[in-house]
Amino acid sequence: MILVNTRDTLTLADCGILVPVMPKTTDLVLRHLADNTREGERPVWMIGRDETKPTRSDLERAHSPEYVARLLDPYAREREIERTFELITEEGDYHRYDPSSATRRLGELVDKLFDVCGGSMQCMRRALSRGFCFFLGGGMHHGQYDYGSGFCLINDIVIGIRSLQATGLIRTAWVIDTDAHKGDGTAALCADDESIITLSIHMGDSWPLSEPRTRSDGRPNPSFVPSDIEIPVYDGENDAYVEKLANGLEQLDAFPRPDLVVSVYGADPYEHDELPSTATLRLTLEQMAERDELIRQFLRERELPAAYLHSGGYGHRAWEPTAAFLRRRIAEASV
Ligand SMILES: [Zn+2]
């Protein structure tokens, strides 16, 4: 199934956040997939959002109680959005932020991101019952224990997995993160958690790994906590990507089979991605397809239920790898 959040209307611009406007990747994916559906017919492979939302306890399964309290506080939550989206500089100036152009309160973004997390939780449940579900949203893998980072206020991956564990539906999970940026929040949150095995293949020398190893408060930067299987890909290594991933999957195979796999998809390793920080990884559409089919095949051979979360993908052509991947799933009727 492909899960789509049709209620999602709040934009960053509504809140005065001036991230360069780019077409919304998920809308473009859907428009493209609609070609596979007769006019006027609801696509059989598509489901909408239900009412699933993370509770306070769900949030506290991944984040500190103090941080969760700040996210639930109507004033403190605005400060956390400012930090996560880097809206205020150290000198106190606005950075890509113009409150005077906002028509909605900054804090409303928190509710939107909680709703995204609910989508990821719904996707994981659906994957357990159907074997496969792809959520055109979610994958906020930079969310750390007590702060948000890289536009990821909370870590929906860890929240979703631990909430399923708490209800007894699963005991163990693997996270396969193929977004161009390292899944640093997930790695740090799961470092001492043997029930969640993390694999991340990512740019070895770009954000967040281009940050200092020590934070301004003197504490080590958690972005450098390694995933269980950590696969850095350096500038110029595009042609080695698929082989590196295959080696990583082989290592993953040595761990006991999990009850659920969460795939943090990431369309941003694609060569036409427009986010400047993805410039060192440039996979062709064919290489993206090789990546995606390698993982899909690996999961199918082991009959592992897989919840895919979209995560990154920026610019006018970012929809292409995702649409191609989903078109192949629809064609083989495995959605
Ligand atoms: Zn990314």
Short mmCIF file of C-alpha atoms and ligand atoms in Angstrom, two decimals:
data_model
loop_
_atom_site.label_atom_id
_atom_site.label_comp_id
_atom_site.label_asym_id
_atom_site.label_seq_id
_atom_site.Cartn_x
_atom_site.Cartn_y
_atom_site.Cartn_z
CA MET A 1 0.00 0.00 0.00
CA ILE A 2 1.01 3.58 -0.57
CA LEU A 3 0.01 5.84 2.28
CA VAL A 4 -0.77 9.46 1.47
CA ASN A 5 -1.51 12.28 3.86
CA THR A 6 -4.16 14.27 2.04
CA ARG A 7 -4.91 16.43 5.10
CA ASP A 8 -1.44 17.95 5.04
CA THR A 9 -1.92 21.57 3.98
CA LEU A 10 0.25 23.66 6.32
CA THR A 11 3.42 24.82 4.56
CA LEU A 12 6.67 26.23 5.91
CA ALA A 13 5.90 29.48 4.08
CA ASP A 14 2.61 29.76 6.02
CA CYS A 15 4.77 29.99 9.15
CA GLY A 16 7.16 32.55 7.64
CA ILE A 17 9.95 30.05 6.97
CA LEU A 18 11.69 30.99 3.74
CA VAL A 19 13.25 27.73 2.61
CA PRO A 20 13.52 28.06 -1.19
CA VAL A 21 10.21 27.02 -2.67
CA MET A 22 10.46 23.78 -4.54
CA PRO A 23 7.72 21.60 -5.96
CA LYS A 24 6.48 19.13 -3.40
CA THR A 25 8.06 15.82 -4.26
CA THR A 26 5.24 13.67 -2.93
CA ASP A 27 2.62 15.54 -5.01
CA LEU A 28 4.70 15.00 -8.13
CA VAL A 29 5.10 11.30 -7.35
CA LEU A 30 1.35 10.93 -6.95
CA ARG A 31 0.60 12.85 -10.12
CA HIS A 32 2.91 10.52 -12.00
CA LEU A 33 1.49 7.36 -10.45
CA ALA A 34 -2.04 8.50 -11.29
CA ASP A 35 -1.19 7.68 -14.92
CA ASN A 36 -1.55 4.07 -13.84
CA THR A 37 -5.11 4.61 -12.73
CA ARG A 38 -8.26 5.03 -14.82
CA GLU A 39 -9.84 8.46 -14.57
CA GLY A 40 -12.25 8.92 -11.70
CA GLU A 41 -11.16 5.68 -10.05
CA ARG A 42 -9.59 5.71 -6.60
CA PRO A 43 -6.26 3.94 -6.97
CA VAL A 44 -6.49 0.53 -5.31
CA TRP A 45 -2.93 0.85 -4.07
CA MET A 46 -3.56 4.08 -2.17
CA ILE A 47 -4.73 4.59 1.38
CA GLY A 48 -5.26 7.79 3.36
CA ARG A 49 -4.28 8.72 6.88
CA ASP A 50 -6.25 7.41 9.82
CA GLU A 51 -6.33 9.07 13.25
CA THR A 52 -3.05 7.59 14.53
CA LYS A 53 -1.00 10.16 16.44
CA PRO A 54 1.89 9.76 18.88
CA THR A 55 0.91 10.06 22.54
CA ARG A 56 3.15 11.69 25.12
CA SER A 57 4.38 8.23 26.16
CA ASP A 58 5.14 7.40 22.53
CA LEU A 59 7.25 10.57 22.21
CA GLU A 60 9.05 9.75 25.45
CA ARG A 61 10.08 6.34 24.08
CA ALA A 62 12.62 8.20 21.90
CA HIS A 63 13.03 11.63 23.51
CA SER A 64 13.78 13.05 26.96
CA PRO A 65 10.72 13.91 29.09
CA GLU A 66 12.04 17.51 29.34
CA TYR A 67 12.22 17.86 25.57
CA VAL A 68 8.75 16.37 25.10
CA ALA A 69 7.41 18.80 27.73
CA ARG A 70 8.90 21.70 25.76
CA LEU A 71 7.27 20.42 22.55
CA LEU A 72 3.90 20.30 24.28
CA ASP A 73 4.26 23.81 25.77
CA PRO A 74 2.68 26.50 23.53
CA TYR A 75 5.59 28.94 24.00
CA ALA A 76 8.63 26.67 24.39
CA ARG A 77 7.66 24.71 21.25
CA GLU A 78 8.27 27.79 19.09
CA ARG A 79 11.88 27.97 20.36
CA GLU A 80 12.35 24.30 19.43
CA ILE A 81 11.09 24.95 15.88
CA GLU A 82 13.48 27.92 15.60
CA ARG A 83 16.35 25.67 16.58
CA THR A 84 15.40 22.69 14.41
CA PHE A 85 14.91 24.85 11.33
CA GLU A 86 17.87 27.15 12.23
CA LEU A 87 15.77 30.31 12.03
CA ILE A 88 17.82 32.52 14.38
CA THR A 89 21.58 33.05 14.10
CA GLU A 90 23.98 33.10 17.07
CA GLU A 91 23.91 36.91 16.79
CA GLY A 92 20.12 36.84 17.20
CA ASP A 93 19.25 37.70 13.59
CA TYR A 94 16.58 35.98 11.54
CA HIS A 95 17.85 33.38 9.10
CA ARG A 96 15.50 32.41 6.25
CA TYR A 97 12.66 33.52 8.50
CA ASP A 98 10.22 36.41 8.18
CA PRO A 99 7.60 36.36 10.95
CA SER A 100 5.82 39.34 9.35
CA SER A 101 4.88 37.18 6.35
CA ALA A 102 3.49 34.36 8.52
CA THR A 103 -0.23 33.64 8.49
CA ARG A 104 0.04 30.74 10.96
CA ARG A 105 1.85 30.37 14.27
CA LEU A 106 5.25 28.70 14.24
CA GLY A 107 4.08 26.29 16.93
CA GLU A 108 1.48 24.83 14.56
CA LEU A 109 4.34 23.14 12.75
CA VAL A 110 4.82 20.97 15.82
CA ASP A 111 1.32 19.56 15.40
CA LYS A 112 1.98 18.99 11.72
CA LEU A 113 5.18 17.06 12.51
CA PHE A 114 3.37 15.01 15.17
CA ASP A 115 0.84 14.18 12.45
CA VAL A 116 3.67 13.09 10.12
CA CYS A 117 4.89 10.83 12.93
CA GLY A 118 1.36 9.39 13.14
CA GLY A 119 1.62 8.57 9.43
CA SER A 120 4.85 6.69 10.00
CA MET A 121 3.24 4.73 12.85
CA GLN A 122 0.25 3.87 10.64
CA CYS A 123 2.63 2.82 7.85
CA MET A 124 4.50 0.44 10.17
CA ARG A 125 1.27 -1.21 11.33
CA ARG A 126 0.08 -1.56 7.76
CA ALA A 127 3.41 -3.10 6.75
CA LEU A 128 2.99 -5.71 9.48
CA SER A 129 -0.44 -6.72 8.20
CA ARG A 130 0.24 -6.36 4.44
CA GLY A 131 3.98 -7.00 4.12
CA PHE A 132 4.66 -3.68 2.40
CA CYS A 133 3.63 -0.08 2.91
CA PHE A 134 5.24 3.09 1.56
CA PHE A 135 4.44 6.37 3.30
CA LEU A 136 4.93 9.45 1.12
CA GLY A 137 6.20 11.34 4.16
CA GLY A 138 8.11 10.76 7.38
CA GLY A 139 11.67 9.51 7.89
CA MET A 140 12.79 12.27 10.28
CA HIS A 141 16.07 10.53 10.98
CA HIS A 142 18.03 13.53 12.35
CA GLY A 143 15.77 13.90 15.43
CA GLN A 144 17.97 13.51 18.56
CA TYR A 145 17.20 12.60 22.21
CA ASP A 146 16.73 16.14 23.46
CA TYR A 147 16.69 18.36 20.42
CA GLY A 148 15.58 18.57 16.81
CA SER A 149 18.02 18.92 13.94
CA GLY A 150 18.06 19.21 10.15
CA PHE A 151 14.31 19.96 9.90
CA CYS A 152 13.58 16.80 11.97
CA LEU A 153 11.87 17.85 15.20
CA ILE A 154 11.24 14.31 16.42
CA ASN A 155 12.45 10.88 15.34
CA ASP A 156 9.35 9.16 13.94
CA ILE A 157 11.35 6.03 13.08
CA VAL A 158 12.34 5.22 16.65
CA ILE A 159 9.01 6.43 18.10
CA GLY A 160 7.10 4.17 15.69
CA ILE A 161 9.21 1.07 16.30
CA ARG A 162 9.20 1.44 20.09
CA SER A 163 5.47 2.06 20.18
CA LEU A 164 4.94 -1.24 18.33
CA GLN A 165 7.31 -2.93 20.76
CA ALA A 166 5.37 -1.49 23.71
CA THR A 167 2.11 -2.96 22.41
CA GLY A 168 3.80 -6.35 21.93
CA LEU A 169 3.24 -6.40 18.15
CA ILE A 170 6.97 -6.68 17.46
CA ARG A 171 10.09 -7.38 19.46
CA THR A 172 12.85 -6.43 17.04
CA ALA A 173 13.38 -4.24 13.98
CA TRP A 174 15.99 -3.29 11.42
CA VAL A 175 16.34 0.22 10.03
CA ILE A 176 17.83 0.44 6.53
CA ASP A 177 18.55 4.12 5.86
CA THR A 178 19.52 5.02 2.29
CA ASP A 179 18.87 8.77 2.51
CA ALA A 180 21.88 10.77 1.28
CA HIS A 181 22.43 12.19 4.78
CA LYS A 182 23.48 9.98 7.67
CA GLY A 183 20.63 8.70 9.88
CA ASP A 184 22.44 10.20 12.87
CA GLY A 185 19.50 10.64 15.23
CA THR A 186 18.40 7.05 14.72
CA ALA A 187 21.96 5.75 15.25
CA ALA A 188 22.41 7.71 18.48
CA LEU A 189 18.97 6.81 19.88
CA CYS A 190 19.45 3.11 19.17
CA ALA A 191 23.15 2.84 20.06
CA ASP A 192 22.43 0.88 23.27
CA ASP A 193 19.27 -0.79 22.03
CA GLU A 194 19.98 -4.30 20.79
CA SER A 195 16.39 -4.74 19.65
CA ILE A 196 16.87 -2.22 16.82
CA ILE A 197 19.71 -2.79 14.34
CA THR A 198 20.57 0.25 12.22
CA LEU A 199 22.23 0.40 8.81
CA SER A 200 22.98 3.77 7.23
CA ILE A 201 24.64 4.35 3.87
CA HIS A 202 25.31 8.06 3.38
CA MET A 203 27.69 10.77 2.25
CA GLY A 204 30.82 10.33 4.38
CA ASP A 205 31.94 13.96 4.36
CA SER A 206 28.78 16.04 4.12
CA TRP A 207 26.26 17.31 6.68
CA PRO A 208 25.76 16.21 9.49
CA LEU A 209 29.27 14.73 9.41
CA SER A 210 30.75 18.08 8.32
CA GLU A 211 29.86 19.51 11.75
CA PRO A 212 32.42 19.71 14.61
CA ARG A 213 32.83 16.51 16.62
CA THR A 214 32.38 18.50 19.83
CA ARG A 215 29.37 20.74 20.41
CA SER A 216 29.60 24.30 21.71
CA ASP A 217 28.65 23.04 25.22
CA GLY A 218 31.71 20.73 25.21
CA ARG A 219 29.70 17.52 24.82
CA PRO A 220 30.45 15.08 21.99
CA ASN A 221 28.30 15.61 18.91
CA PRO A 222 25.90 12.62 18.78
CA SER A 223 25.86 12.77 14.95
CA PHE A 224 29.13 10.83 15.06
CA VAL A 225 27.70 7.87 16.99
CA PRO A 226 28.01 5.07 14.42
CA SER A 227 25.09 3.04 13.15
CA ASP A 228 25.43 -0.72 13.76
CA ILE A 229 26.40 -0.91 10.10
CA GLU A 230 27.85 2.42 9.01
CA ILE A 231 28.63 2.84 5.31
CA PRO A 232 30.17 6.17 4.34
CA VAL A 233 30.31 6.96 0.64
CA TYR A 234 32.85 9.62 -0.29
CA ASP A 235 32.92 12.14 -3.11
CA GLY A 236 33.63 10.35 -6.39
CA GLU A 237 32.50 6.91 -5.15
CA ASN A 238 29.14 6.86 -6.94
CA ASP A 239 30.02 3.75 -8.92
CA ALA A 240 30.96 1.87 -5.72
CA TYR A 241 27.63 2.69 -4.02
CA VAL A 242 25.61 -0.40 -4.92
CA GLU A 243 28.47 -2.76 -4.05
CA LYS A 244 28.97 -1.03 -0.70
CA LEU A 245 25.27 -1.39 0.01
CA ALA A 246 25.35 -5.08 -0.95
CA ASN A 247 28.22 -5.62 1.52
CA GLY A 248 26.24 -3.81 4.19
CA LEU A 249 23.18 -6.00 3.62
CA GLU A 250 25.40 -9.06 3.91
CA GLN A 251 26.53 -7.84 7.35
CA LEU A 252 22.92 -7.14 8.31
CA ASP A 253 22.02 -10.70 7.33
CA ALA A 254 24.26 -11.99 10.14
CA PHE A 255 21.85 -10.52 12.72
CA PRO A 256 18.78 -12.53 13.79
CA ARG A 257 15.72 -11.90 11.56
CA PRO A 258 13.65 -8.95 12.81
CA ASP A 259 9.87 -8.70 13.08
CA LEU A 260 9.80 -5.50 11.00
CA VAL A 261 12.10 -3.56 8.68
CA VAL A 262 11.83 0.21 8.38
CA SER A 263 13.38 1.51 5.18
CA VAL A 264 14.25 5.20 5.23
CA TYR A 265 14.03 5.57 1.48
CA GLY A 266 15.67 8.90 0.57
CA ALA A 267 15.38 10.12 -3.00
CA ASP A 268 18.18 12.64 -2.39
CA PRO A 269 21.19 10.52 -3.50
CA TYR A 270 19.74 11.09 -7.01
CA GLU A 271 22.00 13.09 -9.34
CA HIS A 272 19.30 15.68 -10.03
CA ASP A 273 18.64 16.46 -6.38
CA GLU A 274 18.87 20.22 -5.83
CA LEU A 275 19.75 20.49 -2.14
CA PRO A 276 23.33 21.85 -2.02
CA SER A 277 24.35 19.49 0.80
CA THR A 278 23.68 16.42 -1.37
CA ALA A 279 26.20 17.48 -4.04
CA THR A 280 28.80 14.79 -3.26
CA LEU A 281 26.46 11.88 -4.01
CA ARG A 282 25.19 11.70 -7.60
CA LEU A 283 23.50 8.40 -8.43
CA THR A 284 21.88 8.01 -11.85
CA LEU A 285 18.26 6.90 -12.15
CA GLU A 286 19.56 3.42 -13.08
CA GLN A 287 21.79 3.30 -9.99
CA MET A 288 18.86 4.42 -7.82
CA ALA A 289 16.80 1.57 -9.30
CA GLU A 290 19.64 -0.89 -8.61
CA ARG A 291 19.78 0.34 -5.01
CA ASP A 292 16.03 0.01 -4.56
CA GLU A 293 15.70 -3.41 -6.18
CA LEU A 294 18.67 -4.77 -4.22
CA ILE A 295 16.94 -3.92 -0.94
CA ARG A 296 13.49 -5.01 -2.11
CA GLN A 297 14.86 -8.35 -3.29
CA PHE A 298 16.79 -8.83 -0.05
CA LEU A 299 13.63 -8.24 2.00
CA ARG A 300 11.39 -10.40 -0.19
CA GLU A 301 13.76 -13.37 -0.12
CA ARG A 302 13.62 -13.26 3.66
CA GLU A 303 9.88 -12.53 3.74
CA LEU A 304 10.40 -9.50 5.94
CA PRO A 305 7.56 -6.95 6.31
CA ALA A 306 8.81 -3.54 5.25
CA ALA A 307 7.57 -0.04 6.09
CA TYR A 308 9.09 2.56 3.79
CA LEU A 309 9.28 6.20 4.88
CA HIS A 310 10.06 8.70 2.14
CA SER A 311 12.51 11.10 3.91
CA GLY A 312 14.68 13.36 1.67
CA GLY A 313 14.29 14.38 -1.97
CA TYR A 314 14.52 17.99 -3.14
CA GLY A 315 13.97 19.85 -6.40
CA HIS A 316 12.17 19.55 -9.68
CA ARG A 317 13.21 16.00 -10.53
CA ALA A 318 13.39 14.48 -7.04
CA TRP A 319 10.14 12.60 -7.67
CA GLU A 320 11.65 10.42 -10.40
CA PRO A 321 13.36 7.61 -8.40
CA THR A 322 10.42 7.29 -5.99
CA ALA A 323 7.84 7.22 -8.77
CA ALA A 324 9.87 4.62 -10.70
CA PHE A 325 10.21 2.43 -7.59
CA LEU A 326 6.49 2.60 -6.80
CA ARG A 327 5.49 2.07 -10.43
CA ARG A 328 7.45 -1.19 -10.40
CA ARG A 329 5.68 -2.25 -7.19
CA ILE A 330 2.26 -1.42 -8.66
CA ALA A 331 3.13 -3.29 -11.87
CA GLU A 332 4.06 -6.43 -9.97
CA ALA A 333 0.98 -5.97 -7.74
CA SER A 334 3.14 -6.13 -4.61
CA VAL A 335 1.69 -2.99 -3.08
ZN ZN B 1 18.57 13.60 3.21
#
